Short mmCIF file of C-alpha atoms and ligand atoms in Angstrom, two decimals:
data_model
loop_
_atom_site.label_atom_id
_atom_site.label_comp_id
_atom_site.label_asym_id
_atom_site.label_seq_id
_atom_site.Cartn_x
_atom_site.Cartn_y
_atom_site.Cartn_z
CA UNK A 1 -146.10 60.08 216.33
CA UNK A 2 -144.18 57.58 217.75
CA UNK A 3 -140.44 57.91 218.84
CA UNK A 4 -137.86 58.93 216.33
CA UNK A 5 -134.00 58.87 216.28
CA UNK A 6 -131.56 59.73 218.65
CA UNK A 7 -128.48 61.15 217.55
CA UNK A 8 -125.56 59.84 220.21
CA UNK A 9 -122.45 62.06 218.88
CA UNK A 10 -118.80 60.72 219.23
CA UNK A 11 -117.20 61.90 222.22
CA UNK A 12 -113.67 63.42 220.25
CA UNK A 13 -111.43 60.98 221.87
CA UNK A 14 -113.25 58.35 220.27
CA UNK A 15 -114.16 56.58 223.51
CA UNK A 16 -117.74 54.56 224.02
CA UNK A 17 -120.41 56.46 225.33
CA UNK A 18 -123.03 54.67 227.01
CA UNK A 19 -126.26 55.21 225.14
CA UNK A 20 -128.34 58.08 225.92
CA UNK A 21 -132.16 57.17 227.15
CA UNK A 22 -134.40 57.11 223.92
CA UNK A 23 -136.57 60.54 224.35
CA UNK A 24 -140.25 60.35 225.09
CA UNK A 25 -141.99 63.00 222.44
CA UNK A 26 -143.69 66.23 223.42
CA UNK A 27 -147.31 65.17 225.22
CA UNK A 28 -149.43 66.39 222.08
CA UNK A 29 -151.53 69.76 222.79
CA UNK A 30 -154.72 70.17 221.96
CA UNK A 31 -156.32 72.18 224.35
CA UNK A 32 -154.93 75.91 225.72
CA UNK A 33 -156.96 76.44 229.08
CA UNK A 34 -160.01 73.95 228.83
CA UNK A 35 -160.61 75.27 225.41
CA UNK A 36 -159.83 72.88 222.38
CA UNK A 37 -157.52 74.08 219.83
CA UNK A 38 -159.27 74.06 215.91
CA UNK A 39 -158.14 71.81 212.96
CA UNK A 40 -156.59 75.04 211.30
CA UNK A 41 -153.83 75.45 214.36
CA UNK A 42 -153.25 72.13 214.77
CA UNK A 43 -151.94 71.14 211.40
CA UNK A 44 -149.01 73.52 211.83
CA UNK A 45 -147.30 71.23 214.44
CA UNK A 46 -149.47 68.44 215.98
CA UNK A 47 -147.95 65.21 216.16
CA UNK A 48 -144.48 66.27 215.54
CA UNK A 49 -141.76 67.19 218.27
CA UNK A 50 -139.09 68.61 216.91
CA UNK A 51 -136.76 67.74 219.56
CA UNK A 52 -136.54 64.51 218.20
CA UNK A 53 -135.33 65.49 214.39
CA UNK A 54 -132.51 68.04 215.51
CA UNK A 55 -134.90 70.84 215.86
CA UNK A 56 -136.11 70.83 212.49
CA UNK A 57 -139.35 73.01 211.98
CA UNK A 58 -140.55 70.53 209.46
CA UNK A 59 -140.82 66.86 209.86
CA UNK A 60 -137.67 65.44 207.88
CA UNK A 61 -138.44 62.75 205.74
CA UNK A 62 -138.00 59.51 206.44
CA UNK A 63 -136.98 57.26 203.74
CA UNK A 64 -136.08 54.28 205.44
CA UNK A 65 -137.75 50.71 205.33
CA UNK A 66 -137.78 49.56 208.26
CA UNK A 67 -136.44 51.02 212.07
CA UNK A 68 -133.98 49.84 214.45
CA UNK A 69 -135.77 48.28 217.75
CA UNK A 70 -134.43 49.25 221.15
CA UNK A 71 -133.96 45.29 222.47
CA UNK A 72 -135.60 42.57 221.44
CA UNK A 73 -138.00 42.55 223.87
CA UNK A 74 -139.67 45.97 222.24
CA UNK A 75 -139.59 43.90 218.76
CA UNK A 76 -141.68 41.22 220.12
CA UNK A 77 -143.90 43.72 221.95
CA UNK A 78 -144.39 45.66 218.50
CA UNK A 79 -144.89 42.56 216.84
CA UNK A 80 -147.84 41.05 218.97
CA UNK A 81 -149.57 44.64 218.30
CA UNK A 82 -148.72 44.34 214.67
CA UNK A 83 -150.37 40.77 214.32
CA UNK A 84 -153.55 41.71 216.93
CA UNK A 85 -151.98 39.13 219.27
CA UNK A 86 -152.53 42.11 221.96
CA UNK A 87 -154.79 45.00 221.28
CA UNK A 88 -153.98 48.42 220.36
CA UNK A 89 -151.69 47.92 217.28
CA UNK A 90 -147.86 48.49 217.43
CA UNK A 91 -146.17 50.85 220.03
CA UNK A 92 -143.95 51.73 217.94
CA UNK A 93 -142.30 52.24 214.43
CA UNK A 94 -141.96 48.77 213.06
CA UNK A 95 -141.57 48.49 209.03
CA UNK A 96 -142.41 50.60 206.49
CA UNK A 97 -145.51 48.69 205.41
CA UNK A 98 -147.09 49.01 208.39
CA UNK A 99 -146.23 52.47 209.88
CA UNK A 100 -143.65 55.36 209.64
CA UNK A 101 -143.33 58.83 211.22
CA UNK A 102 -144.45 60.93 208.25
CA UNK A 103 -147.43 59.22 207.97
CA UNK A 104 -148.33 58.83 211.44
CA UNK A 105 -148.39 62.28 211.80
CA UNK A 106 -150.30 62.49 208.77
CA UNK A 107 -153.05 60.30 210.14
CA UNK A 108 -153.15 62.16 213.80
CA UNK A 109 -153.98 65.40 211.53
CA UNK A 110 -156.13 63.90 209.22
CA UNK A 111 -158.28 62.47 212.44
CA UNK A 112 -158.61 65.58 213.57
CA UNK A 113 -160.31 67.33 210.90
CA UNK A 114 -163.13 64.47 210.85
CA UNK A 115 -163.33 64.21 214.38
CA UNK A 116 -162.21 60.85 214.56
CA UNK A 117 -160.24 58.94 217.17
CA UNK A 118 -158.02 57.34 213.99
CA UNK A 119 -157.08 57.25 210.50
CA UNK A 120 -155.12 55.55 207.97
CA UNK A 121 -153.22 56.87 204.77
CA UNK A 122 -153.34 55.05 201.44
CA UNK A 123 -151.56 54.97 198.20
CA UNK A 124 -154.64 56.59 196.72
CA UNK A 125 -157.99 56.80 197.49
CA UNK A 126 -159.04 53.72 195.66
CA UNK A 127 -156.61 51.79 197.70
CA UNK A 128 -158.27 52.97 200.40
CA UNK A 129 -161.95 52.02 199.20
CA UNK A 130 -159.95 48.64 198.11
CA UNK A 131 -158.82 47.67 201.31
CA UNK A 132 -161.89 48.84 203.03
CA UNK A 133 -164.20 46.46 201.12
CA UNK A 134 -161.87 43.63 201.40
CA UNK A 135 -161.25 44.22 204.95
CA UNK A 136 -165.77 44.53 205.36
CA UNK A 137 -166.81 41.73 203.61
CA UNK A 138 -166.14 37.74 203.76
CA UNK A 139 -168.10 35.77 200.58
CA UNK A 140 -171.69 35.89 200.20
CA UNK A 141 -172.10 38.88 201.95
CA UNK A 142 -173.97 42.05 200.60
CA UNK A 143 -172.73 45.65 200.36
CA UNK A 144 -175.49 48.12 199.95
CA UNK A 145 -174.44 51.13 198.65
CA UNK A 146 -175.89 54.43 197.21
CA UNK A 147 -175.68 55.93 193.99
CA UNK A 148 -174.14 57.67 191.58
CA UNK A 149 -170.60 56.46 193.28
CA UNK A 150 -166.95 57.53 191.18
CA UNK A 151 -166.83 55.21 188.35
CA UNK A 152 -163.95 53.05 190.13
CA UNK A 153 -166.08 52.66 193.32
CA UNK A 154 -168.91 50.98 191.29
CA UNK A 155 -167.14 48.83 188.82
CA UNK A 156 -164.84 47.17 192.61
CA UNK A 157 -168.10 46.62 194.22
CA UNK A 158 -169.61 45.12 191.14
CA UNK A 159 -166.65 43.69 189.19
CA UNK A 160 -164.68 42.74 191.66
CA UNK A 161 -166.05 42.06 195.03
CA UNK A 162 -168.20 39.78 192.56
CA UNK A 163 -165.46 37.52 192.31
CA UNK A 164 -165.17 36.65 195.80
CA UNK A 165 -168.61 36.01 195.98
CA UNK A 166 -169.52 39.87 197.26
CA UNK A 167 -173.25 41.23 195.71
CA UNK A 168 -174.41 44.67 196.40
CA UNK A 169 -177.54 46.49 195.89
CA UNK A 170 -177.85 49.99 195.25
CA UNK A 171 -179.98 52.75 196.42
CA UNK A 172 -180.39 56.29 194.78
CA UNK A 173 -178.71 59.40 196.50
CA UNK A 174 -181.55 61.13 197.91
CA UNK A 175 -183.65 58.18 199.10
CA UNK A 176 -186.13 58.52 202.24
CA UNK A 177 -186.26 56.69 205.57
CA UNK A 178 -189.01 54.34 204.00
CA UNK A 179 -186.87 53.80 200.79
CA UNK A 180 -184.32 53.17 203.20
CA UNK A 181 -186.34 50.34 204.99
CA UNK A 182 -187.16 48.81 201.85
CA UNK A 183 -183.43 48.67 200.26
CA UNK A 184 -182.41 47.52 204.35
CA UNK A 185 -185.15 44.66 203.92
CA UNK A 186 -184.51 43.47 200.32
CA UNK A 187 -180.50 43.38 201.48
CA UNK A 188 -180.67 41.37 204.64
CA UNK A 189 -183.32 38.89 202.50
CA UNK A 190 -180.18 38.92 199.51
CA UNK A 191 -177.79 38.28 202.41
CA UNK A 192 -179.63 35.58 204.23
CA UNK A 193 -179.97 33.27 201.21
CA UNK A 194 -176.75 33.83 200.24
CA UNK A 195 -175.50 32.46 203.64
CA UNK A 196 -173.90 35.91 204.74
CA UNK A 197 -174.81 39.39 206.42
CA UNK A 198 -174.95 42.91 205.16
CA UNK A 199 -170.86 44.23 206.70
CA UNK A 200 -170.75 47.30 205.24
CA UNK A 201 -173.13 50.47 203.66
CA UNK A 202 -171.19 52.37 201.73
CA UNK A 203 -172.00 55.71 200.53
CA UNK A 204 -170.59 58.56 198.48
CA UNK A 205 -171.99 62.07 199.20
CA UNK A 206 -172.62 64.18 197.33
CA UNK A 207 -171.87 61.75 194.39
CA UNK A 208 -169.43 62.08 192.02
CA UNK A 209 -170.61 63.96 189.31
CA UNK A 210 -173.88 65.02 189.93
CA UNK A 211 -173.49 66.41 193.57
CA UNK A 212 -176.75 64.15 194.86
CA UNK A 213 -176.70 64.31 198.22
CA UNK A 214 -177.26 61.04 200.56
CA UNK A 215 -179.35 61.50 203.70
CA UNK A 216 -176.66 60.04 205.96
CA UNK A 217 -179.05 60.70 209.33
CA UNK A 218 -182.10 58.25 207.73
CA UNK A 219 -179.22 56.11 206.67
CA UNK A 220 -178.24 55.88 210.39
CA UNK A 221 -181.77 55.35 211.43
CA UNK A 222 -182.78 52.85 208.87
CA UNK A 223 -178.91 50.42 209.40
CA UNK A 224 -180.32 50.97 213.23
CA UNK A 225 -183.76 49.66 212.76
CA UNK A 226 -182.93 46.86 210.51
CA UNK A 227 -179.12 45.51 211.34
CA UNK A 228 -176.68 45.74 214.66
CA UNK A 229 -174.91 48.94 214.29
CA UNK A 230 -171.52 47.19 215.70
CA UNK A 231 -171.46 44.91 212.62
CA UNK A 232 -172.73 46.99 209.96
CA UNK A 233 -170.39 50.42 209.68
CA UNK A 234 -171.69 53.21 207.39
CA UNK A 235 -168.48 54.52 205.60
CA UNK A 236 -168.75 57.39 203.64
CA UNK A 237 -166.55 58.69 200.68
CA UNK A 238 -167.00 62.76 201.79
CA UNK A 239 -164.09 64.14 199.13
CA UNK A 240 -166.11 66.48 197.69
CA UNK A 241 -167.04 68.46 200.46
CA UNK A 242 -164.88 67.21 203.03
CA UNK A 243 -163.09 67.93 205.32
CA UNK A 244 -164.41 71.53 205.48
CA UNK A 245 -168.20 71.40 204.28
CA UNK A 246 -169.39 68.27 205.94
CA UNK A 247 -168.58 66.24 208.95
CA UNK A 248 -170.10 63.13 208.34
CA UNK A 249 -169.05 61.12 211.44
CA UNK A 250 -171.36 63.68 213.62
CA UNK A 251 -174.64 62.17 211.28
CA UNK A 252 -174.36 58.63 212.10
CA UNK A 253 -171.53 57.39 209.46
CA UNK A 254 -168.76 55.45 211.27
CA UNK A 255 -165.80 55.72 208.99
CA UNK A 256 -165.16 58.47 206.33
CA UNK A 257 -163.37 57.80 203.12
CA UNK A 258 -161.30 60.70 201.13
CA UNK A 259 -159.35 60.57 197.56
CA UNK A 260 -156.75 62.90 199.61
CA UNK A 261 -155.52 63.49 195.87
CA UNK A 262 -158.49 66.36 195.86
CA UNK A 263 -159.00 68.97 198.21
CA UNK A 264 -156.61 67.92 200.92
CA UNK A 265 -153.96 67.39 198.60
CA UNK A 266 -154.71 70.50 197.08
CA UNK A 267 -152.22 71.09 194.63
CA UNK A 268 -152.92 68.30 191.62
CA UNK A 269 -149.16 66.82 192.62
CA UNK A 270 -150.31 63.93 194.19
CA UNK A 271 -152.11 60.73 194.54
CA UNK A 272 -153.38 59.64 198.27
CA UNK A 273 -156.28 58.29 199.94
CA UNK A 274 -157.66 58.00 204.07
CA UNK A 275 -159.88 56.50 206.17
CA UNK A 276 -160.80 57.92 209.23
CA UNK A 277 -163.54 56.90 212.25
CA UNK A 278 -163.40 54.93 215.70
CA UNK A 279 -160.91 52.33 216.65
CA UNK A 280 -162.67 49.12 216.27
CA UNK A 281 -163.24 49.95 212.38
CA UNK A 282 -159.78 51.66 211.58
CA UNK A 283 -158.18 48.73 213.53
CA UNK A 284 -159.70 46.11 211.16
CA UNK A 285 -158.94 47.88 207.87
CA UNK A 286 -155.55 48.73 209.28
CA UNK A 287 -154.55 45.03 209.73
CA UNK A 288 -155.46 44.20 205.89
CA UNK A 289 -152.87 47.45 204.96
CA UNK A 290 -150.54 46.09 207.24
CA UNK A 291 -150.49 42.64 204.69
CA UNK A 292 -151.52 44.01 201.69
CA UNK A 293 -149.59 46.89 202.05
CA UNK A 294 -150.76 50.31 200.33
CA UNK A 295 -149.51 52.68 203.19
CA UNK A 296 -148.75 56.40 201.55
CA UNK A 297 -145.21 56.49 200.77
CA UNK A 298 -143.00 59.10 203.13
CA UNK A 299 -142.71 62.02 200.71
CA UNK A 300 -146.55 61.94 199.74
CA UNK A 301 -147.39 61.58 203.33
CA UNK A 302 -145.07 64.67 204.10
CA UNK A 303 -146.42 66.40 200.96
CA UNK A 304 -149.89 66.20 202.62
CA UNK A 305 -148.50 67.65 205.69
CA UNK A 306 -147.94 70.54 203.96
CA UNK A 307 -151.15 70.86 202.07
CA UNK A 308 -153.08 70.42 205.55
CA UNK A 309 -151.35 73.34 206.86
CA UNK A 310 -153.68 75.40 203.76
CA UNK A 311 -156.57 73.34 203.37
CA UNK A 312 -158.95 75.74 205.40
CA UNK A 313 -157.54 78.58 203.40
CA UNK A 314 -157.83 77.34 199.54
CA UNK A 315 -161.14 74.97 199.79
CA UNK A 316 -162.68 78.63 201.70
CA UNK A 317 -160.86 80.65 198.30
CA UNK A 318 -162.49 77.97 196.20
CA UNK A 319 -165.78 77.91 197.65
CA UNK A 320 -166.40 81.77 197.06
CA UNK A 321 -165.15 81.62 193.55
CA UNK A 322 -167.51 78.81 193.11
CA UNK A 323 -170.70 80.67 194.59
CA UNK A 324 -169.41 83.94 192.09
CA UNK A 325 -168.97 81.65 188.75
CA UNK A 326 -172.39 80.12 189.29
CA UNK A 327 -173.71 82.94 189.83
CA UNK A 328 -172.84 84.35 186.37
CA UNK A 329 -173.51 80.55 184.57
CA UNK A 330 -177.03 79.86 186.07
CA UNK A 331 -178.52 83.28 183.64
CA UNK A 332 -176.51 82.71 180.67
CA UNK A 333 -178.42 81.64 177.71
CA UNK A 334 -176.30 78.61 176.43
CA UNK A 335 -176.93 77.05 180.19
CA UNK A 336 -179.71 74.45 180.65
CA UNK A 337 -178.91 73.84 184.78
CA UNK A 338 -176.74 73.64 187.30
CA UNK A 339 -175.37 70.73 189.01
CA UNK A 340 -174.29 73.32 192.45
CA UNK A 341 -175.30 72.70 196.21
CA UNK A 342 -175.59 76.65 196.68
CA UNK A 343 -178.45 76.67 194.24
CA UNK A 344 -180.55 73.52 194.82
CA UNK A 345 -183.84 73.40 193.32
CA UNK A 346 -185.13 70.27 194.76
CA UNK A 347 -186.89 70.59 198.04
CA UNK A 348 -185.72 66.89 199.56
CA UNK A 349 -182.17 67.91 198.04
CA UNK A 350 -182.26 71.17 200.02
CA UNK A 351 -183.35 69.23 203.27
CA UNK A 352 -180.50 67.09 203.40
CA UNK A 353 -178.30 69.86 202.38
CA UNK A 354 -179.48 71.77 204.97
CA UNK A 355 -179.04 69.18 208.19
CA UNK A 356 -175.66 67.97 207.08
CA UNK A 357 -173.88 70.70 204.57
CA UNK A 358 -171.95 73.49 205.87
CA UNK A 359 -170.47 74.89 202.57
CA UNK A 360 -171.53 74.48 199.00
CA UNK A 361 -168.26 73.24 197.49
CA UNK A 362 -166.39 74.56 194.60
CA UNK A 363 -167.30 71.25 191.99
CA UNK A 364 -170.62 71.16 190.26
CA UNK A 365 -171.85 70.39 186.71
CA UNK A 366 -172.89 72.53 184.01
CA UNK A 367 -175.61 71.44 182.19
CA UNK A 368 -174.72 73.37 178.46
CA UNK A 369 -177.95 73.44 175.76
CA UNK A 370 -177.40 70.60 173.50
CA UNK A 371 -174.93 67.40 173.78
CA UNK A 372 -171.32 66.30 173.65
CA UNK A 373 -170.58 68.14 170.38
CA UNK A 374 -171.32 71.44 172.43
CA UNK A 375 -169.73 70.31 175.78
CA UNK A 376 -166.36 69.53 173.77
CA UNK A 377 -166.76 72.91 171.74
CA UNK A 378 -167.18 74.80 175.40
CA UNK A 379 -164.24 72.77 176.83
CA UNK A 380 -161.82 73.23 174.31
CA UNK A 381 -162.55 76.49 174.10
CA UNK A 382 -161.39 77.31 177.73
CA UNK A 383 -158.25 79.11 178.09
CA UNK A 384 -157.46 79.46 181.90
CA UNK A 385 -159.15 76.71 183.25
CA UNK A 386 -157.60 73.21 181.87
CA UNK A 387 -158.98 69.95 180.21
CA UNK A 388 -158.22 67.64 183.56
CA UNK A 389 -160.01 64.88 185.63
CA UNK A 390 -159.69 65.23 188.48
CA UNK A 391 -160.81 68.21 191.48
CA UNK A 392 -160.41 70.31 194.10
CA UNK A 393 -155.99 71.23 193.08
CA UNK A 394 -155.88 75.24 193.07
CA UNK A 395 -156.55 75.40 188.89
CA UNK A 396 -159.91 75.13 188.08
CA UNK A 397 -160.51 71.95 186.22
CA UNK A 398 -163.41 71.11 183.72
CA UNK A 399 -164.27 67.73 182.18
CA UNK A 400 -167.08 65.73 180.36
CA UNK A 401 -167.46 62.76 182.80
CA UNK A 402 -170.22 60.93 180.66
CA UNK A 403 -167.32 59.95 178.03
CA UNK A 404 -163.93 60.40 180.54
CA UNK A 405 -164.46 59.41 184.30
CA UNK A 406 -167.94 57.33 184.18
CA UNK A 407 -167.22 56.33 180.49
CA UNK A 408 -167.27 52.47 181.66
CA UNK A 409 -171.05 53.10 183.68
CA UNK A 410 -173.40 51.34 181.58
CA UNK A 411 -175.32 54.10 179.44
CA UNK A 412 -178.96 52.60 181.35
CA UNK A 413 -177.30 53.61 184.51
CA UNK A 414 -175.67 56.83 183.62
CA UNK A 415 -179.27 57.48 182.40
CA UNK A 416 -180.64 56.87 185.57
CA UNK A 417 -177.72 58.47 187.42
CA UNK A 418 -177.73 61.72 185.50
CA UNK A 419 -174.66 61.59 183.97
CA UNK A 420 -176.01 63.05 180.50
CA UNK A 421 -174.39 63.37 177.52
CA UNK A 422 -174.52 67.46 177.81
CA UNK A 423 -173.01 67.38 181.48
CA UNK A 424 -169.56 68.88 181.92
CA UNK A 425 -167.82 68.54 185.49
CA UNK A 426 -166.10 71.73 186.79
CA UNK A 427 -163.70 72.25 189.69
CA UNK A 428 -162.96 75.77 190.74
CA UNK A 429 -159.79 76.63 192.18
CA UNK A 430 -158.44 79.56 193.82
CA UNK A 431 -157.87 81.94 190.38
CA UNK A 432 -159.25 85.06 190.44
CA UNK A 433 -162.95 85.12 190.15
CA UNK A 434 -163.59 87.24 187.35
CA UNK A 435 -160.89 86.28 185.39
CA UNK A 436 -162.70 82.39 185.58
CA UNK A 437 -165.77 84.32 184.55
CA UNK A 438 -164.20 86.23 181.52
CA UNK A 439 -163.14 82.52 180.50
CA UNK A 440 -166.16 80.83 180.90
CA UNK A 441 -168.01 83.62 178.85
CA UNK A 442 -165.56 83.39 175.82
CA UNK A 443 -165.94 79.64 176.21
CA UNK A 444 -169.76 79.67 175.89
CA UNK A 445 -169.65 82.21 173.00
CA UNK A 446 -167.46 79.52 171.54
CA UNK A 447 -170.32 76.62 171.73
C1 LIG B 501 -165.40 60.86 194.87
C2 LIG B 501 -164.14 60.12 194.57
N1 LIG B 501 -163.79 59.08 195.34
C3 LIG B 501 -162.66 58.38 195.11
C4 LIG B 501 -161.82 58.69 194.06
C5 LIG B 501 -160.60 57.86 193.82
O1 LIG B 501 -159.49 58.52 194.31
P1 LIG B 501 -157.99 58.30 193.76
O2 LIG B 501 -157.96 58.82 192.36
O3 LIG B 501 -157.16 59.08 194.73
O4 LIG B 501 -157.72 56.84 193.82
C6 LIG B 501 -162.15 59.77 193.24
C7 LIG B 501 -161.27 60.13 192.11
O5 LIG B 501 -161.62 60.92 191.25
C8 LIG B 501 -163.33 60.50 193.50
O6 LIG B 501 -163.70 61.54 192.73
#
């Protein structure tokens, strides 16, 4: 985090004092003897020094819009970094679109959990998609991306990256290396004769709602093979099993994407979004933010702060609730399937699960016998877990995606995707297990 306040007190006479040297923070710590320190010890203080906020524990908040510069001199340095007129972005805390200390710590913590050497915070994790596109693409370009993707994803690459002249083609979850090749080949043709290049693959994994997992590693192999890695990124939108169950940058994705609003944020009491991955990408999204703006605001940034500090703790709470819940759903008799990575019953499913999962997740669908008539019956039924979009807060959440969240996916594709009319979404949070049991039972005996 860059430098904060100084606090020169009145001498009691009233006389000038001459101003104190601004204080350097705390070197960050990482490492105790050689050996690095993990995510879950570092979110308690990393990034902050409270030396510079009066000693305060907790980073304050700073509500403020923009920050006083030392001289001029450090204005027009910050500026040049701002603008990309000299590389490295600014050296300091500049204006509240571009940076502030709340979220700077923020994104030092967030990198960390990805393994990233930077990160940005958004208003929400479709600003963050947003910008990324934007920042990607230039017109006539073509974005290939997997599928199913969150309902919102689709409809900006179709709908609106449309309009500035932005086509995409689409690849199911689970394709193989030579299904790769094929959608790498048919994209760079699209490209070419629309007089622009393939910037960005964009993937979502597992997908939001069916939990289809995207072989990252033959997505890696097959960009390699067919484009030049440093001008086609893979990003990756990992919020359902990140940043705990999967750690995409180690497969070959070069930026990872998060709706912090779910299992970072924790709590269902916010709305946030990141990026994270190497320099050169970060850098090019962060200059959009710093014009369009779409930075997290101070509190939600310091809000976060807090949930990292329990992340590890409730997505590890909500994981073995999860496993125990299935458990009991996958024999009851009103219970076509499930939609869970801990009981995977394809074999290519189970192969990518197995090189890049390390946790099942707590969000899966429920496949109930019959249609939407039942699925509402079951839902409104439930009496601890609540009728909510949304995933990965502390309640468990359950929700009929095919006519809520992926209501505006064309019924063809939702067909295609998975998203049937008898699916309902659940997120498990960090209740007692059998009590979510005991609810889900009355529920079914409800349908
Ligand atoms: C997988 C996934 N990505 C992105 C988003 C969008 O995030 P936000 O609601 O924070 O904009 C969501 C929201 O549900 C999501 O489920």
């Amino acid at each position: 985090m860059a430098d904060q306040h100084d606090d020169p007190r009145d001498d009691p006479l009233g006389s000038v004092t001459p101003p104190t040297p601004r204080r350097k923070p705390k070197p960050k710590v990482t490492t105790i003897g050689g050996r690095p320190l993990k995510p879950s010890t570092l979110m308690m203080g990393h990034g902050f020094d409270p030396a510079l906020s009066e000693g305060s524990l907790k980073a304050p908040i700073f509500l403020t819009s923009t920050f006083a510069f030392e001289n001029a001199a450090a204005g027009k340095r910050h500026f040049e970094g701002i603008t990309g007129k000299r590389p490295g972005g600014a050296e300091g805390l500049v204006y509240s679109r571009f940076n502030g200390p709340n979220q700077e710590i923020l994104e030092d913590r967030l990198a960390i959990w990805d393994g990233a050497e930077d990160a940005l915070c958004f208003s929400s994790g479709m600003t963050a998609i947003a910008v990324l596109m934007l920042a990607a693409c230039n017109a006539g370009d073509v974005i290939v991306h997997s599928g199913p993707l969150y309902a919102a994803s689709e409809g900006f690459v179709a709908k609106v990256m449309a309009k500035y002249g932005v086509t995409y083609i689409a690849f199911p979850a689970g394709a193989t290396r030579e299904e790769l090749d094929a959608v790498m080949v048919e994209a760079k043709a699209k490209a070419e004769a629309q007089g622009g290049e393939v910037p960005l693959i964009y993937l979502e994994s597992p997908g939001n709602p069916t939990n289809a997992l995207v072989d990252i590693e033959a997505v890696r192999d097959a960009r390699d093979a067919h484009f030049d890695p440093d001008r086609c990124p893979i990003a990756i939108d990992n919020t359902f099993l990140g940043p705990l169950w999967q750690r995409p940058l180690e497969h070959g994705a070069d930026l990872v994407v998060y709706s912090l609003t779910k299992y970072v944020g924790g709590h269902s009491d916010l709305v946030a979004g990141s990026i994270a991955g190497g320099k050169k990408w970060v850098n090019a999204v962060r200059a959009l933010r710093n014009t369009m703006g779409g930075i997290a605001d101070p509190h939600t940034a310091w809000m976060l702060l807090r949930s990292l500090e329990t992340v590890e703790l409730r997505m590890q709470r909500a994981g073995e609730n999860a496993a125990k819940v299935c458990e009991f759903l996958t024999s009851h008799p009103k219970v076509e399937g499930l939609g869970y990575l801990g009981m995977i019953a394809d074999a290519r499913q189970q192969d990518i699960y197995d090189r890049h999962c390390l946790g099942a997740g707590s969000t899966f669908s429920v496949f109930i016998k019959g249609g939407e008539a039942e699925c509402f019956a079951f839902l409104d039924a439930l009496k601890v877990a609540k009728l909510a979009v949304s995933l990965g807060g502390t309640e468990t959440l359950a929700s009929h995606p095919a006519s809520m969240t992926h209501l505006s996916v064309p019924d063809e594709r939702k067909a295609m995707l998975g998203i049937t009319d008898n699916l309902v979404r659940i997120s498990i949070g960090i209740e007692d297990a059998d009590d979510l049991i005991a609810d889900f039972a009355q529920a079914l005996d409800a349908v």
